[in-house]
């Protein structure tokens, strides 16, 4: 699973049309703007093997939520078929596309539910829909890391400054753990590249 988020002063999206495998929505919501203020908009790419959702994945995603200090979390999820560095390559066993989409929907629903149990206000963008969106940048600069969680539960945190340089990722320890409702985490130690 890979996740990256951006902090926005305001974010709004409108469902335009259903794509293939789009989830069912109430017809009145199509064409109606969904608006959020002071929010973290996250893209979560679900890889084969990420279902069921692991506790490590929830902690990693929650870390992004807590670092951003956002009032709302808006999650756009997508299946990630194969990418460079993925656990699955083109030489691997062929995927059952519909099973992977179903697993992606399950992971996103579980993620939303578990983040909600921590008191986060979470909104899942409807899967498979074409949409129009706009966002207004926050006055404060938020350098949010990207996070990758492997099937074995290893967590890799890539600081935004390194991500912008398109350099190699920085391996980090998976010691990031919530230390209570105060929205703080224990330290995450990252190795510095040469």
PDB file of N, CA and C in Angstrom, residues 19-66:
ATOM      1  N   UNK A  19     -17.439   5.612 -14.060  1.00  0.00           N
ATOM      2  CA  UNK A  19     -16.510   4.873 -14.890  1.00  0.00           C
ATOM      3  C   UNK A  19     -16.784   3.384 -14.736  1.00  0.00           C
ATOM      4  N   UNK A  20     -15.969   2.537 -15.375  1.00  0.00           N
ATOM      5  CA  UNK A  20     -16.137   1.103 -15.206  1.00  0.00           C
ATOM      6  C   UNK A  20     -15.895   0.717 -13.742  1.00  0.00           C
ATOM      7  N   UNK A  21     -16.724  -0.166 -13.225  1.00  0.00           N
ATOM      8  CA  UNK A  21     -16.621  -0.657 -11.840  1.00  0.00           C
ATOM      9  C   UNK A  21     -16.873   0.426 -10.799  1.00  0.00           C
ATOM     10  N   UNK A  22     -17.569   1.493 -11.162  1.00  0.00           N
ATOM     11  CA  UNK A  22     -17.877   2.547 -10.193  1.00  0.00           C
ATOM     12  C   UNK A  22     -18.862   2.035  -9.154  1.00  0.00           C
ATOM     13  N   UNK A  23     -18.680   2.496  -7.918  1.00  0.00           N
ATOM     14  CA  UNK A  23     -19.604   2.119  -6.856  1.00  0.00           C
ATOM     15  C   UNK A  23     -20.915   2.877  -7.038  1.00  0.00           C
ATOM     16  N   UNK A  24     -21.975   2.304  -6.536  1.00  0.00           N
ATOM     17  CA  UNK A  24     -23.283   2.940  -6.616  1.00  0.00           C
ATOM     18  C   UNK A  24     -23.339   4.127  -5.655  1.00  0.00           C
ATOM     19  N   UNK A  25     -23.947   5.206  -6.101  1.00  0.00           N
ATOM     20  CA  UNK A  25     -24.151   6.387  -5.261  1.00  0.00           C
ATOM     21  C   UNK A  25     -25.598   6.840  -5.430  1.00  0.00           C
ATOM     22  N   UNK A  26     -26.079   7.634  -4.490  1.00  0.00           N
ATOM     23  CA  UNK A  26     -27.406   8.220  -4.630  1.00  0.00           C
ATOM     24  C   UNK A  26     -27.382   9.206  -5.790  1.00  0.00           C
ATOM     25  N   UNK A  27     -28.352   9.121  -6.686  1.00  0.00           N
ATOM     26  CA  UNK A  27     -28.370   9.995  -7.864  1.00  0.00           C
ATOM     27  C   UNK A  27     -28.297  11.479  -7.539  1.00  0.00           C
ATOM     28  N   UNK A  28     -28.919  11.959  -6.461  1.00  0.00           N
ATOM     29  CA  UNK A  28     -28.808  13.397  -6.176  1.00  0.00           C
ATOM     30  C   UNK A  28     -27.375  13.870  -5.903  1.00  0.00           C
ATOM     31  N   UNK A  29     -26.473  12.959  -5.543  1.00  0.00           N
ATOM     32  CA  UNK A  29     -25.088  13.383  -5.278  1.00  0.00           C
ATOM     33  C   UNK A  29     -24.300  13.632  -6.557  1.00  0.00           C
ATOM     34  N   UNK A  30     -24.756  13.078  -7.692  1.00  0.00           N
ATOM     35  CA  UNK A  30     -24.067  13.308  -8.962  1.00  0.00           C
ATOM     36  C   UNK A  30     -24.315  14.760  -9.376  1.00  0.00           C
ATOM     37  N   UNK A  31     -23.238  15.485  -9.634  1.00  0.00           N
ATOM     38  CA  UNK A  31     -23.338  16.885 -10.027  1.00  0.00           C
ATOM     39  C   UNK A  31     -23.391  17.850  -8.858  1.00  0.00           C
ATOM     40  N   UNK A  32     -23.437  17.341  -7.627  1.00  0.00           N
ATOM     41  CA  UNK A  32     -23.488  18.197  -6.447  1.00  0.00           C
ATOM     42  C   UNK A  32     -22.089  18.248  -5.808  1.00  0.00           C
ATOM     43  N   UNK A  33     -21.616  19.450  -5.522  1.00  0.00           N
ATOM     44  CA  UNK A  33     -20.275  19.611  -4.957  1.00  0.00           C
ATOM     45  C   UNK A  33     -20.220  19.101  -3.521  1.00  0.00           C
ATOM     46  N   UNK A  34     -19.156  18.363  -3.219  1.00  0.00           N
ATOM     47  CA  UNK A  34     -18.846  17.939  -1.853  1.00  0.00           C
ATOM     48  C   UNK A  34     -17.698  18.832  -1.403  1.00  0.00           C
ATOM     49  N   UNK A  35     -17.894  19.588  -0.316  1.00  0.00           N
ATOM     50  CA  UNK A  35     -16.899  20.577   0.100  1.00  0.00           C
ATOM     51  C   UNK A  35     -16.323  20.234   1.476  1.00  0.00           C
ATOM     52  N   UNK A  36     -15.006  20.472   1.612  1.00  0.00           N
ATOM     53  CA  UNK A  36     -14.293  20.216   2.860  1.00  0.00           C
ATOM     54  C   UNK A  36     -13.345  21.374   3.117  1.00  0.00           C
ATOM     55  N   UNK A  37     -13.269  21.779   4.372  1.00  0.00           N
ATOM     56  CA  UNK A  37     -12.340  22.847   4.769  1.00  0.00           C
ATOM     57  C   UNK A  37     -11.273  22.259   5.679  1.00  0.00           C
ATOM     58  N   UNK A  38     -10.066  22.828   5.611  1.00  0.00           N
ATOM     59  CA  UNK A  38      -8.956  22.406   6.458  1.00  0.00           C
ATOM     60  C   UNK A  38      -8.816  20.892   6.433  1.00  0.00           C
ATOM     61  N   UNK A  39      -8.464  20.348   5.269  1.00  0.00           N
ATOM     62  CA  UNK A  39      -8.497  18.896   5.107  1.00  0.00           C
ATOM     63  C   UNK A  39      -7.203  18.334   4.523  1.00  0.00           C
ATOM     64  N   UNK A  40      -7.036  17.061   4.774  1.00  0.00           N
ATOM     65  CA  UNK A  40      -5.962  16.279   4.183  1.00  0.00           C
ATOM     66  C   UNK A  40      -6.602  15.415   3.105  1.00  0.00           C
ATOM     67  N   UNK A  41      -6.174  15.574   1.868  1.00  0.00           N
ATOM     68  CA  UNK A  41      -6.664  14.741   0.774  1.00  0.00           C
ATOM     69  C   UNK A  41      -5.581  13.710   0.481  1.00  0.00           C
ATOM     70  N   UNK A  42      -5.941  12.452   0.656  1.00  0.00           N
ATOM     71  CA  UNK A  42      -4.973  11.366   0.512  1.00  0.00           C
ATOM     72  C   UNK A  42      -5.303  10.497  -0.684  1.00  0.00           C
ATOM     73  N   UNK A  43      -4.259  10.084  -1.372  1.00  0.00           N
ATOM     74  CA  UNK A  43      -4.394   9.062  -2.399  1.00  0.00           C
ATOM     75  C   UNK A  43      -3.782   7.798  -1.812  1.00  0.00           C
ATOM     76  N   UNK A  44      -4.585   6.746  -1.774  1.00  0.00           N
ATOM     77  CA  UNK A  44      -4.134   5.465  -1.248  1.00  0.00           C
ATOM     78  C   UNK A  44      -4.163   4.459  -2.386  1.00  0.00           C
ATOM     79  N   UNK A  45      -2.987   3.951  -2.751  1.00  0.00           N
ATOM     80  CA  UNK A  45      -2.879   2.918  -3.780  1.00  0.00           C
ATOM     81  C   UNK A  45      -2.793   1.571  -3.083  1.00  0.00           C
ATOM     82  N   UNK A  46      -3.754   0.708  -3.362  1.00  0.00           N
ATOM     83  CA  UNK A  46      -3.815  -0.608  -2.739  1.00  0.00           C
ATOM     84  C   UNK A  46      -3.222  -1.634  -3.692  1.00  0.00           C
ATOM     85  N   UNK A  47      -2.206  -2.352  -3.226  1.00  0.00           N
ATOM     86  CA  UNK A  47      -1.552  -3.373  -4.040  1.00  0.00           C
ATOM     87  C   UNK A  47      -2.147  -4.744  -3.735  1.00  0.00           C
ATOM     88  N   UNK A  48      -2.014  -5.676  -4.667  1.00  0.00           N
ATOM     89  CA  UNK A  48      -2.439  -7.047  -4.370  1.00  0.00           C
ATOM     90  C   UNK A  48      -1.712  -7.542  -3.124  1.00  0.00           C
ATOM     91  N   UNK A  49      -2.432  -8.184  -2.237  1.00  0.00           N
ATOM     92  CA  UNK A  49      -1.846  -8.681  -0.998  1.00  0.00           C
ATOM     93  C   UNK A  49      -2.068  -7.755   0.182  1.00  0.00           C
ATOM     94  N   UNK A  50      -2.635  -6.555  -0.042  1.00  0.00           N
ATOM     95  CA  UNK A  50      -2.893  -5.615   1.046  1.00  0.00           C
ATOM     96  C   UNK A  50      -4.181  -5.929   1.814  1.00  0.00           C
ATOM     97  N   UNK A  51      -4.960  -6.849   1.303  1.00  0.00           N
ATOM     98  CA  UNK A  51      -6.199  -7.225   1.978  1.00  0.00           C
ATOM     99  C   UNK A  51      -5.963  -8.552   2.686  1.00  0.00           C
ATOM    100  N   UNK A  52      -6.265  -8.677   3.961  1.00  0.00           N
ATOM    101  CA  UNK A  52      -6.917  -7.694   4.816  1.00  0.00           C
ATOM    102  C   UNK A  52      -5.940  -6.610   5.269  1.00  0.00           C
ATOM    103  N   UNK A  53      -6.515  -5.485   5.656  1.00  0.00           N
ATOM    104  CA  UNK A  53      -5.752  -4.335   6.122  1.00  0.00           C
ATOM    105  C   UNK A  53      -5.016  -4.692   7.407  1.00  0.00           C
ATOM    106  N   UNK A  54      -3.745  -4.317   7.475  1.00  0.00           N
ATOM    107  CA  UNK A  54      -2.949  -4.638   8.661  1.00  0.00           C
ATOM    108  C   UNK A  54      -2.941  -3.468   9.641  1.00  0.00           C
ATOM    109  N   UNK A  55      -2.655  -3.762  10.905  1.00  0.00           N
ATOM    110  CA  UNK A  55      -2.551  -2.717  11.926  1.00  0.00           C
ATOM    111  C   UNK A  55      -1.432  -1.746  11.580  1.00  0.00           C
ATOM    112  N   UNK A  56      -0.342  -2.258  10.981  1.00  0.00           N
ATOM    113  CA  UNK A  56       0.774  -1.389  10.598  1.00  0.00           C
ATOM    114  C   UNK A  56       0.341  -0.376   9.551  1.00  0.00           C
ATOM    115  N   UNK A  57      -0.471  -0.813   8.600  1.00  0.00           N
ATOM    116  CA  UNK A  57      -0.955   0.092   7.558  1.00  0.00           C
ATOM    117  C   UNK A  57      -1.824   1.189   8.164  1.00  0.00           C
ATOM    118  N   UNK A  58      -2.681   0.824   9.090  1.00  0.00           N
ATOM    119  CA  UNK A  58      -3.544   1.821   9.735  1.00  0.00           C
ATOM    120  C   UNK A  58      -2.687   2.826  10.505  1.00  0.00           C
ATOM    121  N   UNK A  59      -1.686   2.351  11.240  1.00  0.00           N
ATOM    122  CA  UNK A  59      -0.807   3.257  11.982  1.00  0.00           C
ATOM    123  C   UNK A  59      -0.052   4.190  11.030  1.00  0.00           C
ATOM    124  N   UNK A  60       0.396   3.666   9.906  1.00  0.00           N
ATOM    125  CA  UNK A  60       1.139   4.483   8.945  1.00  0.00           C
ATOM    126  C   UNK A  60       0.252   5.577   8.351  1.00  0.00           C
ATOM    127  N   UNK A  61      -0.964   5.224   7.975  1.00  0.00           N
ATOM    128  CA  UNK A  61      -1.891   6.209   7.407  1.00  0.00           C
ATOM    129  C   UNK A  61      -2.281   7.214   8.482  1.00  0.00           C
ATOM    130  N   UNK A  62      -2.501   6.722   9.699  1.00  0.00           N
ATOM    131  CA  UNK A  62      -2.858   7.623  10.802  1.00  0.00           C
ATOM    132  C   UNK A  62      -1.723   8.615  11.067  1.00  0.00           C
ATOM    133  N   UNK A  63      -0.494   8.168  10.893  1.00  0.00           N
ATOM    134  CA  UNK A  63       0.655   9.058  11.052  1.00  0.00           C
ATOM    135  C   UNK A  63       0.519  10.271  10.124  1.00  0.00           C
ATOM    136  N   UNK A  64       0.178  10.040   8.855  1.00  0.00           N
ATOM    137  CA  UNK A  64      -0.037  11.152   7.917  1.00  0.00           C
ATOM    138  C   UNK A  64      -1.143  12.065   8.410  1.00  0.00           C
ATOM    139  N   UNK A  65      -2.218  11.466   8.906  1.00  0.00           N
ATOM    140  CA  UNK A  65      -3.348  12.256   9.402  1.00  0.00           C
ATOM    141  C   UNK A  65      -2.924  13.142  10.560  1.00  0.00           C
ATOM    142  N   UNK A  66      -2.165  12.576  11.485  1.00  0.00           N
ATOM    143  CA  UNK A  66      -1.760  13.328  12.668  1.00  0.00           C
ATOM    144  C   UNK A  66      -0.739  14.413  12.342  1.00  0.00           C
TER     145      UNK A  66
END
